């Protein structure tokens, strides 16, 4: 119920945004093209909390591809059937195992976008690439890095975000995808700004959903212990 309330609040807040509407339509179009089905009913039954992480961005191809991990931790025993198979039912699944965590890989777009699903002792996990699953499976922390009363939380390192942003804009600049900018322009005008943002420390925001409203608390920038603010 908390998950549905959080999503309803986010969806309602962004409903008037043309960018959000376009992104949502594009995502649905991609799902139809790849033959992805909607999640099974009650796919989140018994889930204690859900974590989504941006682990890296692959800039080796013309289109930068994010490396994502999605983990569902259960309050009690992890169910035998995973919540993702229904979505990937139209794709060929290849049995796989990572760090003694059994699962499967369902290639969609080469090695850059091949969803991997695995069952660990406490959760079902999905990543967008096999090497990411090898890092994540069996290595997750025991609990969420947020207050117990939070319904949604955001944690991020400005330094790591800066590293990803630098790689992406450098690739786009080299390919001259950005309007009126090449790699020299990016190096002179954009990379110094990214370098400045990378010094801001960490982002830590917690949100609580109540009656269709999300209330947030936390900070957008904070130096790590031992660092100057």
C-alpha atoms as one frame of an Amber mdcrd trajectory, in Angstrom:
protein
   0.000   0.000   0.000   2.862   2.403   0.790   4.421   1.734  -2.613   1.150
   2.460  -4.402   0.678   5.659  -2.385   4.216   6.847  -3.174   3.852   6.123
  -6.882   0.416   7.790  -7.034   1.849  10.920  -5.424   4.838  11.021  -7.821
   2.699  10.282 -10.883   0.177  12.941  -9.892   2.878  15.557  -9.283   4.497
  14.930 -12.691   1.285  14.409 -14.680   1.295  17.970 -16.024   4.883  17.809
 -17.271   5.254  17.398 -21.028   8.744  15.935 -20.549   7.384  13.303 -18.154
   4.510  12.457 -20.494   6.901  12.117 -23.440   9.315   9.937 -21.444   6.479
   7.719 -20.236   5.107   7.318 -23.780   8.594   6.515 -25.083   9.104   3.895
 -22.363   5.790   2.225 -23.213   6.716   2.236 -26.898  10.057   0.573 -26.151
   8.293  -2.017 -23.963   5.912  -2.876 -26.795   8.779  -3.087 -29.310  10.721
  -5.484 -27.072   7.609  -7.511 -26.247   7.699  -6.713 -22.544   4.537  -7.519
 -20.622   3.155  -5.616 -17.602   4.014  -6.993 -14.136   1.920  -9.806 -12.730
  -0.900  -8.824 -10.332   0.339  -8.485  -6.733   3.939  -8.608  -7.955   5.052
  -6.787  -4.798   3.200  -8.995  -2.289   5.256  -9.536   0.848   7.902  -6.983
  -0.130   9.401  -5.083   2.806  11.282  -2.500   0.725  12.503  -1.851  -2.817
  15.835  -0.343  -3.845  16.791   1.078  -7.253  20.405   2.085  -7.951  22.227
   3.725 -10.854  25.576   1.910 -10.783  27.249   3.263 -13.912  26.736   4.585
 -17.430  28.314   2.804 -20.400  29.517   5.378 -22.930  31.251   2.992 -25.335
  28.310   2.984 -27.758  26.733   5.948 -29.551  23.907   6.092 -26.988  25.027
   6.132 -23.311  23.408   3.192 -21.519  22.702   3.279 -17.770  23.613   0.346
 -15.568  20.703  -0.176 -13.162  19.991  -2.533 -10.270  16.547  -3.223  -8.800
  16.211  -5.214  -5.556  13.059  -6.368  -3.763  13.643  -7.438  -0.151  10.950
  -9.469   1.586   9.708  -9.231   5.162   9.711 -13.031   5.451  10.825 -15.855
   3.146  11.731 -14.968  -0.449   9.109 -16.543  -2.770  10.309 -19.223  -5.182
   8.713 -17.542  -8.214  10.303 -14.254  -9.212   8.252 -11.090  -9.883   9.994
 -10.349 -13.209   9.397 -13.444 -15.369   5.967 -12.243 -16.469   7.463  -9.059
 -17.899  10.083 -11.044 -19.833   7.844 -13.961 -20.840   8.201 -13.110 -24.549
  12.014 -13.093 -24.409  14.339 -16.097 -24.474  15.690 -16.680 -20.964  19.140
 -18.185 -20.446  19.677 -19.923 -17.065  22.514 -18.317 -15.123  24.020 -18.135
 -11.641  25.952 -15.351  -9.914  27.736 -15.870  -6.569  25.571 -18.926  -5.789
  22.433 -16.925  -6.610  20.445 -18.757  -9.339  18.541 -16.858 -12.019  18.474
 -16.087 -15.705  19.497 -13.569 -18.379  17.103 -12.250 -21.057  19.060 -10.439
 -23.815  17.257  -7.423 -25.271  19.890  -5.174 -26.837  23.289  -6.855 -26.942
  25.431  -6.854 -23.824  24.500  -3.249 -22.940  20.875  -4.083 -22.131  20.407
  -7.708 -21.083  18.198  -7.893 -17.971  19.469 -10.391 -15.414  17.322 -11.796
 -12.606  18.645 -13.643  -9.543  17.386 -14.893  -6.200  19.540 -14.176  -3.167
  18.856 -15.252   0.441  16.844 -12.075   1.181  15.649 -10.631  -2.125  14.908
 -10.944  -5.812  17.275  -8.782  -7.868  17.271  -7.469 -11.424  20.145  -5.685
 -13.178  20.463  -4.410 -16.726  23.768  -6.196 -17.410  25.432  -9.435 -16.336
  28.614  -7.908 -14.864  26.475  -5.704 -12.608  24.643  -8.742 -11.257  28.012
 -10.326 -10.480  28.765  -7.269  -8.300  25.363  -7.088  -6.611  24.133 -10.665
  -6.073  24.905 -11.854  -2.564  26.613  -8.574  -1.642  23.731  -6.307  -0.603
  23.674  -4.682   2.838  21.410  -6.097   5.526  19.030  -3.132   5.599  18.010
   0.089   3.868  20.182   3.191   4.274  17.260   5.374   5.363  15.026   6.046
   8.335  12.585   3.249   9.129   9.577   5.575   8.823  10.535   6.736   5.312
   8.431   5.592   2.364  10.946   6.745  -0.228  14.614   7.714   0.019  17.307
   9.091  -2.269  21.018   8.641  -1.626  23.678   9.820  -4.079  27.305  10.913
  -4.217  27.959  14.121  -6.151  31.445  12.805  -6.948  30.090   9.634  -8.560
  27.353  11.562 -10.349  30.042  13.896 -11.656  32.091  10.981 -12.969  29.076
   9.653 -14.899  28.109  13.106 -16.169  31.659  13.808 -17.344  31.766  10.559
 -19.327  28.347  11.178 -20.906  28.829  14.802 -21.962  32.359  14.069 -23.211
  30.998  11.316 -25.432  28.146  13.516 -26.667  30.593  16.346 -27.317  32.975
  14.083 -29.224  30.057  12.895 -31.393  28.837  16.521 -31.721  25.371  15.568
 -30.552  24.965  18.600 -28.272  23.666  21.755 -30.026  26.515  24.071 -31.105
  29.053  22.183 -28.977  31.982  19.917 -29.756  34.426  18.256 -27.375  36.501
  21.455 -27.004  33.382  23.430 -26.075  32.350  20.766 -23.572  35.820  20.762
 -22.021  35.841  24.549 -21.684  32.237  25.256 -20.660  30.639  22.134 -19.167
  33.310  20.017 -17.499  34.397  22.778 -15.049  30.782  23.069 -13.838  30.583
  19.304 -13.391  33.871  19.387 -11.476  32.437  22.042  -9.144  29.284  19.996
  -8.489  31.424  16.939  -7.750  32.730  18.640  -4.592  29.304  18.980  -2.953
  29.505  15.706  -1.015  26.329  13.667  -0.809  22.580  13.892  -1.347  20.332
  12.376   1.325  16.575  12.903   1.062  13.773  10.968   2.788  10.095  11.195
   1.892   6.923  10.161   3.686   3.648   9.595   1.799   0.494  10.706   3.565
  -2.931  11.132   1.950  -1.593  11.577  -1.564   1.173  13.983  -0.560   4.926
  13.366  -0.339   6.743  15.300   2.386  10.538  15.451   2.077  13.399  16.153
   4.460  17.184  15.918   4.171  19.948  17.723   2.311  21.089  18.210  -1.290
  24.753  18.750  -0.409  26.788  17.726   2.613  30.505  17.093   3.016  31.548
  13.633   4.121  33.160  13.223   7.548  36.695  14.533   7.549  36.141  16.783
   4.504  35.812  20.531   4.407  32.226  21.748   3.758
